mmCIF file of C-alpha atoms and ligand atoms in Angstrom:
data_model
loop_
_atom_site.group_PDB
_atom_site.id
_atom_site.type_symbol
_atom_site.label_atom_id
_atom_site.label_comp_id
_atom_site.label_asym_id
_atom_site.label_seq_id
_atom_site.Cartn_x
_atom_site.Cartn_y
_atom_site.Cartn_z
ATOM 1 C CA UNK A 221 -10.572 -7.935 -1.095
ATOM 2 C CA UNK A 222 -9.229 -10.693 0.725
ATOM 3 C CA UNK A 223 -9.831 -14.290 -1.111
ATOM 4 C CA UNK A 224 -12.474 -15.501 1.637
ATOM 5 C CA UNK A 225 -14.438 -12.695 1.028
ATOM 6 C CA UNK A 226 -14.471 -12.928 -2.464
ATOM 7 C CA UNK A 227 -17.007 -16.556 -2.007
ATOM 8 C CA UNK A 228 -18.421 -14.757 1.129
ATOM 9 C CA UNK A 229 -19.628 -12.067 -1.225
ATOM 10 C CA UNK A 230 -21.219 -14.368 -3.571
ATOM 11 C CA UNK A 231 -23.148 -16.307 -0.750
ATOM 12 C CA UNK A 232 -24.338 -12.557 0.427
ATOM 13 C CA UNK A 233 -25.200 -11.315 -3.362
ATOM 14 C CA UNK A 234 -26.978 -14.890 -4.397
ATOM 15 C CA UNK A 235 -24.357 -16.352 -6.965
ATOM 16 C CA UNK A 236 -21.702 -19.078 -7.110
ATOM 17 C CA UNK A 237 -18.172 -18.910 -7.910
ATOM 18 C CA UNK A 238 -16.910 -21.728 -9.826
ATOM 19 C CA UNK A 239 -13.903 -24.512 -8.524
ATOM 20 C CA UNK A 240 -12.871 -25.994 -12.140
ATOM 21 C CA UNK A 241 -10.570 -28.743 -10.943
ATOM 22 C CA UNK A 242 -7.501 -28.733 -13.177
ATOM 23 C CA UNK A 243 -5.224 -31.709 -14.398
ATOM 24 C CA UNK A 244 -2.144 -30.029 -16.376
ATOM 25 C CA UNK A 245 -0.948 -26.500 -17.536
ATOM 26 C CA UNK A 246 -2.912 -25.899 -20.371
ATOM 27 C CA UNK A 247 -5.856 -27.139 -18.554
ATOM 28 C CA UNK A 248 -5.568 -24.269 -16.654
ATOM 29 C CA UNK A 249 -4.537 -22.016 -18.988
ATOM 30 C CA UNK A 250 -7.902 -22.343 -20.971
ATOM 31 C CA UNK A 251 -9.718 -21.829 -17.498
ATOM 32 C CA UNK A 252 -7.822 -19.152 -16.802
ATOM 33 C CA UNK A 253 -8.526 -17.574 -20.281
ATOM 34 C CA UNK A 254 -12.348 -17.997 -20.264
ATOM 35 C CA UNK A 255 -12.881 -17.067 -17.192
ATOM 36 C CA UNK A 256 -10.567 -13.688 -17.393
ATOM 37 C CA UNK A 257 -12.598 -13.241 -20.807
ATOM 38 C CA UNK A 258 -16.469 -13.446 -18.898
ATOM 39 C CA UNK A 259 -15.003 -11.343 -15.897
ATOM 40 C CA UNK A 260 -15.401 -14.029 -13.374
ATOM 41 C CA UNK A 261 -13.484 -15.059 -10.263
ATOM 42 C CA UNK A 262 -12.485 -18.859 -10.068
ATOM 43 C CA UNK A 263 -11.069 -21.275 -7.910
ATOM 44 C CA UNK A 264 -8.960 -23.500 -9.057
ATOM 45 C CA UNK A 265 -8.906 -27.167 -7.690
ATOM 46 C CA UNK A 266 -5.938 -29.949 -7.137
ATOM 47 C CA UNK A 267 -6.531 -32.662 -5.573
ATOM 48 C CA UNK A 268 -3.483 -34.706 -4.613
ATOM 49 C CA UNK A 269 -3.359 -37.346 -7.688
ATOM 50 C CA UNK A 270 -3.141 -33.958 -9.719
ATOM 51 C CA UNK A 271 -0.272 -32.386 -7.662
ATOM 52 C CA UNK A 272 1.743 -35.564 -7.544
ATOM 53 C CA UNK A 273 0.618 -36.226 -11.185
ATOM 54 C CA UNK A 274 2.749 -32.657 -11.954
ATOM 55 C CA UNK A 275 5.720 -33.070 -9.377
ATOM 56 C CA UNK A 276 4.229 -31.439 -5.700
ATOM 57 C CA UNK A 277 2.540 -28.568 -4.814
ATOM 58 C CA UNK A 278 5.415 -26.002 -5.552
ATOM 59 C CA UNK A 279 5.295 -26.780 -9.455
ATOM 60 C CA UNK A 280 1.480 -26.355 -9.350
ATOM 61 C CA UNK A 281 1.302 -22.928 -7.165
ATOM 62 C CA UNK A 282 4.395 -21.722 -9.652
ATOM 63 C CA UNK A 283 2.582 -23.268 -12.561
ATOM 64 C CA UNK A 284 -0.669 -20.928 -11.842
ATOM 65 C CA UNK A 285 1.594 -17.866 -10.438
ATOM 66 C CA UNK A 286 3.211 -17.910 -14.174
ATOM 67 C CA UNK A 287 0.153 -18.253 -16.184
ATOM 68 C CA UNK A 288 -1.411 -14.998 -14.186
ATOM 69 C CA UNK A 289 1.527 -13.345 -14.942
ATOM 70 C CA UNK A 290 2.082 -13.969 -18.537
ATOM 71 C CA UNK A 291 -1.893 -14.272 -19.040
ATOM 72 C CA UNK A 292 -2.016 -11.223 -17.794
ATOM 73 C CA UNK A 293 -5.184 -12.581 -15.489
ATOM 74 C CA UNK A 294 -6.904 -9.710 -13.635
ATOM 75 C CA UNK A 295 -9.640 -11.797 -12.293
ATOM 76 C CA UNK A 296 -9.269 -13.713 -8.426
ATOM 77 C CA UNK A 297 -7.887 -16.744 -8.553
ATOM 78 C CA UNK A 298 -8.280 -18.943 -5.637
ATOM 79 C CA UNK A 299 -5.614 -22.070 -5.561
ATOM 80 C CA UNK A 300 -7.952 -24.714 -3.365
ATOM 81 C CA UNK A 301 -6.525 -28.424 -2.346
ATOM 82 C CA UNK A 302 -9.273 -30.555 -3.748
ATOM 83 C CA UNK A 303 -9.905 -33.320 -0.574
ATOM 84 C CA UNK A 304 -7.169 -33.681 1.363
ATOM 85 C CA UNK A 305 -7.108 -37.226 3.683
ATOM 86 C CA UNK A 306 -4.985 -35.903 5.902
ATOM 87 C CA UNK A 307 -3.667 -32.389 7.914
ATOM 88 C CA UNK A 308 -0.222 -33.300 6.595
ATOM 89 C CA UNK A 309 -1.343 -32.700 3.157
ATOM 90 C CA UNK A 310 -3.141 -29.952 3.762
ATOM 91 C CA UNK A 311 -0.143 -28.254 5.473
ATOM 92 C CA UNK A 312 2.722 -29.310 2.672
ATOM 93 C CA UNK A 313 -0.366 -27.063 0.085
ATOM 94 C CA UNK A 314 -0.252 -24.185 2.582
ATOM 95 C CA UNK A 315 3.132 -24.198 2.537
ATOM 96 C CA UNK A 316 3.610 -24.093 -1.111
ATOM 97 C CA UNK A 317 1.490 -21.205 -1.245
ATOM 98 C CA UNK A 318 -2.153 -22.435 -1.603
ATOM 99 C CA UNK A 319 -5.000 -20.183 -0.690
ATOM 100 C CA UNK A 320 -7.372 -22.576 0.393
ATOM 101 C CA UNK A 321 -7.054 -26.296 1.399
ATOM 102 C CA UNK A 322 -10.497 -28.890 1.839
ATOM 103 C CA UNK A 323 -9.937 -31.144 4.542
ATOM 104 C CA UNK A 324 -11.805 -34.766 4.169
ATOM 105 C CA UNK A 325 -13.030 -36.323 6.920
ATOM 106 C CA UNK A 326 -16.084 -37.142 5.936
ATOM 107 C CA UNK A 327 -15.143 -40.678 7.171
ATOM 108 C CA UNK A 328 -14.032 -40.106 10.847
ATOM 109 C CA UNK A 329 -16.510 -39.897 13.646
ATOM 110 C CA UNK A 330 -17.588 -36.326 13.601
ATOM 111 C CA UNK A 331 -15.489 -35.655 16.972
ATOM 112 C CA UNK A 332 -12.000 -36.398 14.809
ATOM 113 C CA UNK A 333 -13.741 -34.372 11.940
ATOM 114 C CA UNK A 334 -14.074 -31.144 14.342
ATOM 115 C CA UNK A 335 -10.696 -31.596 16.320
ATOM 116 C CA UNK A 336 -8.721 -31.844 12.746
ATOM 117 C CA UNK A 337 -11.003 -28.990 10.894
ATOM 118 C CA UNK A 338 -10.562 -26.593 14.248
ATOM 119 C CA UNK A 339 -6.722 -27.029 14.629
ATOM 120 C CA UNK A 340 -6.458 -26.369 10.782
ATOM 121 C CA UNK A 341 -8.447 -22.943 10.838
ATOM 122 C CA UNK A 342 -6.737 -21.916 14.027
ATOM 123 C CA UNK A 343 -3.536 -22.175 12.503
ATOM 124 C CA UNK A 344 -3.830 -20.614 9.814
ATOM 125 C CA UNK A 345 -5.968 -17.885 9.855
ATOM 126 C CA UNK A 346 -5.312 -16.671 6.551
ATOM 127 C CA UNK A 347 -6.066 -20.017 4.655
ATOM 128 C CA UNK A 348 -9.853 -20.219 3.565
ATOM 129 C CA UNK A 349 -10.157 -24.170 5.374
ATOM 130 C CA UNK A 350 -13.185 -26.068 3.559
ATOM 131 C CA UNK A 351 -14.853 -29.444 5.642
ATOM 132 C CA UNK A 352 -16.865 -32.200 4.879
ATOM 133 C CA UNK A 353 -20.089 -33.402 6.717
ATOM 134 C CA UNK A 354 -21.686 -36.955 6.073
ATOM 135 C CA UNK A 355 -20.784 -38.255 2.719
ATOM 136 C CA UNK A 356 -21.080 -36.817 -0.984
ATOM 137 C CA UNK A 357 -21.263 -40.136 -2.840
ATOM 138 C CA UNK A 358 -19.558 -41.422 -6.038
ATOM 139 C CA UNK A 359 -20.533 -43.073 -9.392
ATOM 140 C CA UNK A 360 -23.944 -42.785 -9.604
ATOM 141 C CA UNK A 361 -25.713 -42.224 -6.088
ATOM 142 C CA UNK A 362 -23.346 -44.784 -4.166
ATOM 143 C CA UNK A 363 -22.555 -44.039 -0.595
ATOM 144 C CA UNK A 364 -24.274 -41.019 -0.541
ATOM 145 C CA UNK A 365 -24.880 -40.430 3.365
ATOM 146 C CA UNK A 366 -26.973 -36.833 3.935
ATOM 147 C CA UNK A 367 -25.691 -34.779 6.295
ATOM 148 C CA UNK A 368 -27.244 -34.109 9.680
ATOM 149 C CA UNK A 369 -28.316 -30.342 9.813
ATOM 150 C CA UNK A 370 -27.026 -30.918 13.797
ATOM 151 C CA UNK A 371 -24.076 -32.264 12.968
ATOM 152 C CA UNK A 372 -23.111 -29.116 10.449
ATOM 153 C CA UNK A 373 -24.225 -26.709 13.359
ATOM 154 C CA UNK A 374 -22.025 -28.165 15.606
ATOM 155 C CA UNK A 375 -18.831 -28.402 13.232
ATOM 156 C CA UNK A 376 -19.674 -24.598 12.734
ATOM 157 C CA UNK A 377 -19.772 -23.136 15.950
ATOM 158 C CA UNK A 378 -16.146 -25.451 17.293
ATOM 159 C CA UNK A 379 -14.147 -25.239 14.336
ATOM 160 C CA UNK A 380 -15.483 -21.645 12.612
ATOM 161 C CA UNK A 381 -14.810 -23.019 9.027
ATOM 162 C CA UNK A 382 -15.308 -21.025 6.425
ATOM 163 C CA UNK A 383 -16.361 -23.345 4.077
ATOM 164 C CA UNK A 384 -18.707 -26.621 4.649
ATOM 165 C CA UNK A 385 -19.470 -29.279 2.000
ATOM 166 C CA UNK A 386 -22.621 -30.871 3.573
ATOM 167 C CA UNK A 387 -24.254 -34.082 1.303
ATOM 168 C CA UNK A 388 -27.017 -33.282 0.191
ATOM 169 C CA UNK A 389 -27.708 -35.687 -2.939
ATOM 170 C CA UNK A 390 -24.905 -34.537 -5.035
ATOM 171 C CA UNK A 391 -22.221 -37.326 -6.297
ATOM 172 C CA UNK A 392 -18.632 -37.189 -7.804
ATOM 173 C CA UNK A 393 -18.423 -38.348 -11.540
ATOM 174 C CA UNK A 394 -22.067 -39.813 -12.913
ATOM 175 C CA UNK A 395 -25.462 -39.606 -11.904
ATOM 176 C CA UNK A 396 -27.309 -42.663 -12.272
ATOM 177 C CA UNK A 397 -30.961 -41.762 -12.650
ATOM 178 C CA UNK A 398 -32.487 -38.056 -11.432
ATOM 179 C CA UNK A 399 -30.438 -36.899 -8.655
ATOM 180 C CA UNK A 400 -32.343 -36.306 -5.423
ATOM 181 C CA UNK A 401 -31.023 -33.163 -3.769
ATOM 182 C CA UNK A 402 -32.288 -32.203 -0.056
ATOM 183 C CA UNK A 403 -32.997 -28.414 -0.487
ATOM 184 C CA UNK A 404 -34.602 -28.423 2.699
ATOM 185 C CA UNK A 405 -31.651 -29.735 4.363
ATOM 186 C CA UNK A 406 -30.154 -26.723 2.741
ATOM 187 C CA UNK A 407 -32.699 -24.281 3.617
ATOM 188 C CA UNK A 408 -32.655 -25.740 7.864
ATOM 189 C CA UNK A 409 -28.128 -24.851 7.422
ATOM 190 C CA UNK A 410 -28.763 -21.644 6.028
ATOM 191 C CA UNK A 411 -30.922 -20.822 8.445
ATOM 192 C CA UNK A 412 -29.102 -21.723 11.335
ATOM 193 C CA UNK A 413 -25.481 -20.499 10.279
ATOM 194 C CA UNK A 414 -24.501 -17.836 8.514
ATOM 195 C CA UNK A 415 -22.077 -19.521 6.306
ATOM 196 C CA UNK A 416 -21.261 -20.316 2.454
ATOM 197 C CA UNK A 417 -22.044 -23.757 1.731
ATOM 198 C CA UNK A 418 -20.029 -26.023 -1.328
ATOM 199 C CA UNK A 419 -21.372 -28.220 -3.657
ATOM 200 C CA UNK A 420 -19.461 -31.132 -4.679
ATOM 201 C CA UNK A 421 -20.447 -32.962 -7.951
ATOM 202 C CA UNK A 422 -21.824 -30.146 -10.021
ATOM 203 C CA UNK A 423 -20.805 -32.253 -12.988
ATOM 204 C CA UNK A 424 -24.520 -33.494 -14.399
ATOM 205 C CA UNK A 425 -27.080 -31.496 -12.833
ATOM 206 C CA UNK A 426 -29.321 -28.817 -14.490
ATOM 207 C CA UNK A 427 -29.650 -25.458 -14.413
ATOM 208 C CA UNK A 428 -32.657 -25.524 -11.874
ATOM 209 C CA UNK A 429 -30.280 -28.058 -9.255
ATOM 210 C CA UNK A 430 -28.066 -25.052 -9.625
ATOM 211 C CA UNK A 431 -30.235 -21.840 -8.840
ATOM 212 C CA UNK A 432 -32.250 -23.664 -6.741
ATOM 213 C CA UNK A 433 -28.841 -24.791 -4.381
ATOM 214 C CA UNK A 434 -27.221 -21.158 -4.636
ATOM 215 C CA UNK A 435 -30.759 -19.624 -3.631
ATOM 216 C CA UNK A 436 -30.419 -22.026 -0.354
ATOM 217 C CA UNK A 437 -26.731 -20.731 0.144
ATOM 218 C CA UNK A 438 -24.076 -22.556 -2.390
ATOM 219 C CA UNK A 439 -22.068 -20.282 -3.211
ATOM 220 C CA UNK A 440 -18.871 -22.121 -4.307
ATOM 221 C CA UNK A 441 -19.739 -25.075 -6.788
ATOM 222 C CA UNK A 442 -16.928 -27.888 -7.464
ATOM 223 C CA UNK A 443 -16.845 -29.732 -11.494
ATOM 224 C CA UNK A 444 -14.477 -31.872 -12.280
ATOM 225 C CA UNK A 445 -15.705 -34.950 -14.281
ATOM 226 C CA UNK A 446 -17.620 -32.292 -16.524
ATOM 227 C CA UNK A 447 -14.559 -30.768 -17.824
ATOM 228 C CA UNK A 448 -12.508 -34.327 -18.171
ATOM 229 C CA UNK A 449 -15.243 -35.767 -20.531
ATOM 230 C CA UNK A 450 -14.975 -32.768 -22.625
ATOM 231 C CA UNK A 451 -11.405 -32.770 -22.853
ATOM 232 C CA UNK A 452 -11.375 -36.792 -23.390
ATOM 233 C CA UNK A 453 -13.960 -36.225 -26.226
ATOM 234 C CA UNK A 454 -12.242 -33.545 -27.755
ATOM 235 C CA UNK A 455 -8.671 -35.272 -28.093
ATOM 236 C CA UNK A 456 -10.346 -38.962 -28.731
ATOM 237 C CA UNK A 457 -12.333 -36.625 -32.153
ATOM 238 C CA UNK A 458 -9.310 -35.140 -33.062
ATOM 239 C CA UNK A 459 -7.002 -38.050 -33.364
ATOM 240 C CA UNK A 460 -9.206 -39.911 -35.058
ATOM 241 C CA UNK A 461 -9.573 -37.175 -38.103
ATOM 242 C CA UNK A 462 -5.903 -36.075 -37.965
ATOM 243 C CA UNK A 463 -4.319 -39.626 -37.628
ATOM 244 C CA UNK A 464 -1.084 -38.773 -38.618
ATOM 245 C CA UNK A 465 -0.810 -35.309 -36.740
ATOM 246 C CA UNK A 466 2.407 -36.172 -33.967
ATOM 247 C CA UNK A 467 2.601 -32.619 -32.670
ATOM 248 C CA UNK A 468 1.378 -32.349 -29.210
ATOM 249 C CA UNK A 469 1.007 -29.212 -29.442
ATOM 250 C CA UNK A 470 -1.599 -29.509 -32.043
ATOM 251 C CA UNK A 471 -3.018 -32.386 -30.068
ATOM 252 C CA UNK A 472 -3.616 -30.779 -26.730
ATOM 253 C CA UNK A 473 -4.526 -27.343 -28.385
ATOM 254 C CA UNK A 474 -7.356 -29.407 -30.028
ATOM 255 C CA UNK A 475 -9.419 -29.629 -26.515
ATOM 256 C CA UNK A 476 -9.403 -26.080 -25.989
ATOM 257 C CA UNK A 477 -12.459 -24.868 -27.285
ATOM 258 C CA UNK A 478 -14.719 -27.857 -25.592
ATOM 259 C CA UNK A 479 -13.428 -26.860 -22.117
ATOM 260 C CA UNK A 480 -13.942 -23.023 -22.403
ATOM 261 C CA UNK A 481 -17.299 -23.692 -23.695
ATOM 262 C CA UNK A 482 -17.682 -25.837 -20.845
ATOM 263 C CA UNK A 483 -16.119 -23.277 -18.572
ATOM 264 C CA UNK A 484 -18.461 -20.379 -20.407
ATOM 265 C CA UNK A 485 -22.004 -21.786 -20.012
ATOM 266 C CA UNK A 486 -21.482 -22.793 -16.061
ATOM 267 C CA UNK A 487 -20.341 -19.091 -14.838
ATOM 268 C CA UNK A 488 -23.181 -18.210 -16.641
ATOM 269 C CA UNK A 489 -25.881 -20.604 -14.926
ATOM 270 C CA UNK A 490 -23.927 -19.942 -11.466
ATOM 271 C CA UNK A 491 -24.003 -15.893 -11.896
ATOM 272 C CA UNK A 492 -20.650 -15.132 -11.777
ATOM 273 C CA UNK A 493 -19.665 -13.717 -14.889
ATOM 274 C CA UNK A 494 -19.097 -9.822 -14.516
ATOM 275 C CA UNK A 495 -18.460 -10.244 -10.715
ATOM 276 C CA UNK A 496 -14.929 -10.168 -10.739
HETATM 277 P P1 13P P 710 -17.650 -33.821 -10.336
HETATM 278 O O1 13P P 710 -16.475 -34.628 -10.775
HETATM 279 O O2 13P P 710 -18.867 -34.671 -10.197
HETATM 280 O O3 13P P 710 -17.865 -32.602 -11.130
HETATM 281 O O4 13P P 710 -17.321 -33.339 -8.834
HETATM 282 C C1 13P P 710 -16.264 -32.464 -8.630
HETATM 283 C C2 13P P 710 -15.996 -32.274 -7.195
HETATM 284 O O5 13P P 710 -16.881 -32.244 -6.375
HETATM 285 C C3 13P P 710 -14.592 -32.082 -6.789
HETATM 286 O O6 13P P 710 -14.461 -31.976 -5.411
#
């Protein structure tokens, strides 16, 4: 199965396949374990602080090459560049090797938005190519700008993306409040195309937000600031009762049970586990 078709399946069958974004190796290594324990294929997610964070694009597609290897990971593994700013970017991923590459521009006039997405999915026709459509907002319902269902019907039918990330009421990082999500919005898209829709800021909703947005067509679902609390509360709990441990080793190994519980219940809520 190629890796498009392993989200397009889940948008057909009614379940979500998770994007964990990652930060280091053994970040991903505990992802990679969980999810190769509850049978579930995952996407993994860089955005470019992360890849520069580890060296460039090459160390991180090597990086996830040798843990499948020497994990022993059976499951799909999608490598996905996490909001890319510019084609550039999105090209130097390809080139390394990614699968999948999100192009942001969420904050050109939809014209630039459809001439960059189209040029990006025409070449390269094996790259799953993710856009963005009004504005998924930040820190607590900031700048959230819904997306216009005619605006996502138009980027469809020019560029033929596979992926599209409309806003819908979903934020990166913290709600503030009781999020507000358009399902109706979602309901009108899936209608009209026949496409997978992704939902950015996952991080903080309940299990309802989630059935409720794969029933109206997510079917890839992106957490991030989920996972970093977890691993931040983890390591802040450990040094504070082992104050004189030094060994990183030790130290880093302490977060790995928060994020694969972490990892655990979400395939669970999104219906993914068994479906690799
Ligand atoms: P959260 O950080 O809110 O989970 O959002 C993740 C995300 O959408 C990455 O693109």
């Amino acid at each position: 199965m190629n890796k498009y078709d392993i989200i397009h399946k889940a948008y057909k069958e009614g379940y979500a396949i998770p994007q964990f974004n990652i930060v280091n190796v053994e970040y991903a290594r505990y992802i990679l374990e969980e999810c190769e324990n509850q049978k579930s294929p995952v996407i993994l997610g860089v955005s470019e602080k992360v890849a520069k964070h580890l060296g460039g694009f090459n160390v991180v597609k090597k990086m996830i090459e040798g843990l499948i290897i020497d994990l022993n990971v059976m499951v799909p593994v999608i490598l996905h560049l996490d909001h890319a700013k510019t084609k550039e970017l999105c090209e130097q991923a390809i080139n390394a090797g990614f699968d999948s590459v999100m192009i942001d521009y969420s904050s050109h006039t939809l014209e630039e938005n459809i001439s960059v997405t189209k040029s990006l999915v025409q070449e390269n026709p094996n790259i799953i190519i993710e856009c963005e459509v009004g504005s998924i907002g930040k820190n607590g319902n900031e700048g959230i700008i819904y997306s216009n269902l005619e605006d996502i019907i138009r980027i469809k039918k020019e560029t033929n993306a596979q992926l599209i990330a409309p806003a819908f009421g979903t934020v990166h990082g913290v709600y503030k409040g009781t999020p507000v999500l358009n399902y109706e919005l979602l309901k009108q898209i899936k209608k009209n195309i026949d496409t997978p829709l992704v939902m950015h800021g996952g991080s903080g909703l309940n299990e309802e937000n989630f059935k409720e947005s794969i029933r109206n067509g997510i079917a890839k679902i992106n957490i991030n600031t989920e996972l970093k609390h977890a691993w931040t509360k983890s390591l802040r709990k450990y040094l504070e009762q082992n104050q004189n441990e030094t060994d990183p080793v030790f130290i880093i190994e302490s977060t790995s049970q928060e994020i694969k519980k972490v990892v655990s219940e979400l395939i669970n809520i999104f219906g993914s586990r068994n479906k690799a």
